[in-house]
PDB file of C-alpha atoms in Angstrom:
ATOM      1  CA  UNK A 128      62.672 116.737  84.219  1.00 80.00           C
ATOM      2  CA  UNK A 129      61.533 115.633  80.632  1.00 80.00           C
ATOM      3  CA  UNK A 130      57.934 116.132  81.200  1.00 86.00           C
ATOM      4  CA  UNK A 131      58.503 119.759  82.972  1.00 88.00           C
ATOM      5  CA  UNK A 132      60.282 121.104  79.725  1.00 84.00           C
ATOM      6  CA  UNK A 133      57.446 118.920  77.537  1.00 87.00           C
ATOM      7  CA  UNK A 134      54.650 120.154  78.908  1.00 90.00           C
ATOM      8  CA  UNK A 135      56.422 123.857  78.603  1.00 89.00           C
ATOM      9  CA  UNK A 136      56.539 123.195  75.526  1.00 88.00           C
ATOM     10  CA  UNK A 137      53.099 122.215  74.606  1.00 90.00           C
ATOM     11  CA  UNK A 138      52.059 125.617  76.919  1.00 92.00           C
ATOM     12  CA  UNK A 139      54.072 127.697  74.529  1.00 91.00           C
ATOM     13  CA  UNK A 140      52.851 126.312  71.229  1.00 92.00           C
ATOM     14  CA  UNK A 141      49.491 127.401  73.289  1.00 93.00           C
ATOM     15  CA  UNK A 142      50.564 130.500  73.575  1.00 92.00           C
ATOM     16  CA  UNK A 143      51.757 131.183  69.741  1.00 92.00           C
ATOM     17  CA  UNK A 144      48.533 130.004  68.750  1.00 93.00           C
ATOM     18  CA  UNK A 145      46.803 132.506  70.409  1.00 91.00           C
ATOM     19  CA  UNK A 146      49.520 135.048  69.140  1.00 90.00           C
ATOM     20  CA  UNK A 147      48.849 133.910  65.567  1.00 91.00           C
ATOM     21  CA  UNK A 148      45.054 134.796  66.142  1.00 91.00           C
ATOM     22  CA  UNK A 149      45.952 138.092  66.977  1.00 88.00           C
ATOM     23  CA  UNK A 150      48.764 138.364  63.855  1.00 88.00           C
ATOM     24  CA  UNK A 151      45.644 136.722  61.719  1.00 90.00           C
ATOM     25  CA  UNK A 152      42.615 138.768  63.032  1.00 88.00           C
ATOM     26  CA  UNK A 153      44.712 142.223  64.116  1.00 78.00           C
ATOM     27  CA  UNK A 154      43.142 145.155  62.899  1.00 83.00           C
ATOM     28  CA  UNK A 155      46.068 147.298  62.662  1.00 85.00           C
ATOM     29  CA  UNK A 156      49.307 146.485  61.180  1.00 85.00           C
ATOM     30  CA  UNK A 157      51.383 147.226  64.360  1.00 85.00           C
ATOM     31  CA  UNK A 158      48.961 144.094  66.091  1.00 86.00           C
ATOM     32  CA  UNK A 159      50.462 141.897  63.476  1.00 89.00           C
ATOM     33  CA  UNK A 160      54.073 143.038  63.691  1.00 89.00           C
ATOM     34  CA  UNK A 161      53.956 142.687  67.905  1.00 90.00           C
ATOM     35  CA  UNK A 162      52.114 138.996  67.133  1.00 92.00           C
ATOM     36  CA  UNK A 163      55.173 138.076  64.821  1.00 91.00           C
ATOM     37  CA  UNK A 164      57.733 139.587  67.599  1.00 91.00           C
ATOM     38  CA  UNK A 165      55.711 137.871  70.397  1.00 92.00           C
ATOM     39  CA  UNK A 166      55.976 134.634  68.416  1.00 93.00           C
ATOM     40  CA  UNK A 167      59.432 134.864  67.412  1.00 92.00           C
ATOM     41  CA  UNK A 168      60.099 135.034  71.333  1.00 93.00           C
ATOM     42  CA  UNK A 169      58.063 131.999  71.948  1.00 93.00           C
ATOM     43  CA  UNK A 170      60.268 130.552  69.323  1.00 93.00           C
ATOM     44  CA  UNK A 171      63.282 131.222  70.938  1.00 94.00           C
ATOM     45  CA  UNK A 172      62.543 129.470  74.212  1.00 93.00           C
ATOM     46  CA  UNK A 173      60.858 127.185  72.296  1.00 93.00           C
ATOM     47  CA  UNK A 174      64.086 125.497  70.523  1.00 93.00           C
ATOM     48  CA  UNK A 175      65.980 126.257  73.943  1.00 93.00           C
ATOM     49  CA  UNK A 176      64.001 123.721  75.193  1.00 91.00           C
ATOM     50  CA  UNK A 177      63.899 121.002  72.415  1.00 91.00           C
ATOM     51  CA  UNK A 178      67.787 121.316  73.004  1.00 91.00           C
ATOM     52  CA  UNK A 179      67.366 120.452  76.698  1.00 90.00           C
ATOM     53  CA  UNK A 180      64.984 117.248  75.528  1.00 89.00           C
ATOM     54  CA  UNK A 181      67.802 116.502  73.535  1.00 90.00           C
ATOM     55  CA  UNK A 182      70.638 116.729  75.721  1.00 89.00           C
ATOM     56  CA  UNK A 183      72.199 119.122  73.677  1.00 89.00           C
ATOM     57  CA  UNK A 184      71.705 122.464  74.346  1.00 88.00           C
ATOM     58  CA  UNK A 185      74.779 124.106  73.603  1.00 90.00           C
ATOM     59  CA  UNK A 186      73.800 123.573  69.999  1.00 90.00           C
ATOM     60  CA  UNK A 187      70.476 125.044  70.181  1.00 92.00           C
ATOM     61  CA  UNK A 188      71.221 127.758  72.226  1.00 93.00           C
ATOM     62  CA  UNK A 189      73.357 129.097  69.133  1.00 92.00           C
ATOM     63  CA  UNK A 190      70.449 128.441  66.423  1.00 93.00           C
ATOM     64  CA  UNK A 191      68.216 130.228  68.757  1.00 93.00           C
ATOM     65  CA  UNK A 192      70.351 133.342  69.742  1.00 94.00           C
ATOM     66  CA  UNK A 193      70.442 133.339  65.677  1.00 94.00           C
ATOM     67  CA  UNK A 194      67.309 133.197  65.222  1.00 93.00           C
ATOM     68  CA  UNK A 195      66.479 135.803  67.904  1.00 93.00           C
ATOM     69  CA  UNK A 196      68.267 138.031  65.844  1.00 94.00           C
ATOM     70  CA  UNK A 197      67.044 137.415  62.835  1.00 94.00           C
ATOM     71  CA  UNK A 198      63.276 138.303  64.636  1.00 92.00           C
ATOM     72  CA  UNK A 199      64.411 141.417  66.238  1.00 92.00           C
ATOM     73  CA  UNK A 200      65.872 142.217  62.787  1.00 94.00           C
ATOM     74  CA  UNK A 201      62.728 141.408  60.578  1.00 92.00           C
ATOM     75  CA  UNK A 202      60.211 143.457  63.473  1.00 90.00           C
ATOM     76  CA  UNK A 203      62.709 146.596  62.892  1.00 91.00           C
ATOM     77  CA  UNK A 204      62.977 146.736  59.062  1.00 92.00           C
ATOM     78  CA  UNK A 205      59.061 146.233  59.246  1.00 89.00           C
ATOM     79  CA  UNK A 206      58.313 148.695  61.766  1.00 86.00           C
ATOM     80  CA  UNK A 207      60.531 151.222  59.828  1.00 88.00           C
ATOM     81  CA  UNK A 208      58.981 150.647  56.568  1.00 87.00           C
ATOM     82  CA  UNK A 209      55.288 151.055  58.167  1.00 83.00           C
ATOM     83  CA  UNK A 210      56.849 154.019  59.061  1.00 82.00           C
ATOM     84  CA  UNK A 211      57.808 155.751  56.763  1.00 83.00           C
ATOM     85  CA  UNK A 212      54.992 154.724  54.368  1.00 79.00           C
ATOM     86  CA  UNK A 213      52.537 156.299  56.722  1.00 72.00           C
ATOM     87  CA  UNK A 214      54.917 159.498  56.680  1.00 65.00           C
ATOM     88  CA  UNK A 215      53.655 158.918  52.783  1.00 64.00           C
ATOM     89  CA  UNK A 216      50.137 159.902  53.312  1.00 52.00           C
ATOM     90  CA  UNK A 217      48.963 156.388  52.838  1.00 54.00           C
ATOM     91  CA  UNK A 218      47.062 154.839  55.372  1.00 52.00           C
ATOM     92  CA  UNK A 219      48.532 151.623  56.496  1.00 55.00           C
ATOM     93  CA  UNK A 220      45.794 150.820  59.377  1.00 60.00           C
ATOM     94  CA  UNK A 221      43.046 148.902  58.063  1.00 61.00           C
ATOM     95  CA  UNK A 222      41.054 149.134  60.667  1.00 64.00           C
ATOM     96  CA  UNK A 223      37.370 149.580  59.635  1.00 65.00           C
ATOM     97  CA  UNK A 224      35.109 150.398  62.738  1.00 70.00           C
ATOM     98  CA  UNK A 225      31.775 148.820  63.221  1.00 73.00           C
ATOM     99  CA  UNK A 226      28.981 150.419  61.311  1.00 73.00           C
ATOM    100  CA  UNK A 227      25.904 151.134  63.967  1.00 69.00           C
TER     101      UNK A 227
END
């Protein structure tokens, strides 16, 4: 039963690699604030599964219901201050297109 939640493991480090891509190469701000929520989530599982590896998941399961919160937290404040400094007239997207 190790090796299932191991190799889970490894799949979602996969996965938040690919999700830092996105938070690294995004063109718009609202790709990198759904690549840090994504990864956040990945996170979550993430330590719910080291806990099972270490027989001790009661423990982990509290550190990552905390630090769920903390990521749904952080996404919100951002999202709301993207917000509101678009409602600014400044651009936040910066998104060039591709010249031709």
């Amino acid at each position: 039963m190790d090796q299932f939640f191991l190799y889970t493991g490894v799949f979602l480090v996969l996965l938040m690699i690919a999700s830092m891509y996105r938070g690294i190469a995004g063109p718009t701000v609202l790709d990198r604030i759904l690549s840090v929520n994504a990864i956040g989530s990945k996170t979550t599982v993430l330590l719910i599964l080291i806990g099972f590896l270490y027989g001790r998941p009661e423990m982990f399961v509290d550190i990552s219901l905390a630090y769920a919160m903390l990521n749904f937290i952080a996404v919100i404040a951002a999202a709301k201050y993207f917000h509101k400094r678009r409602g600014q007239n400044r651009e936040v997207c910066y998104y060039t297109p591709p010249k031709k």
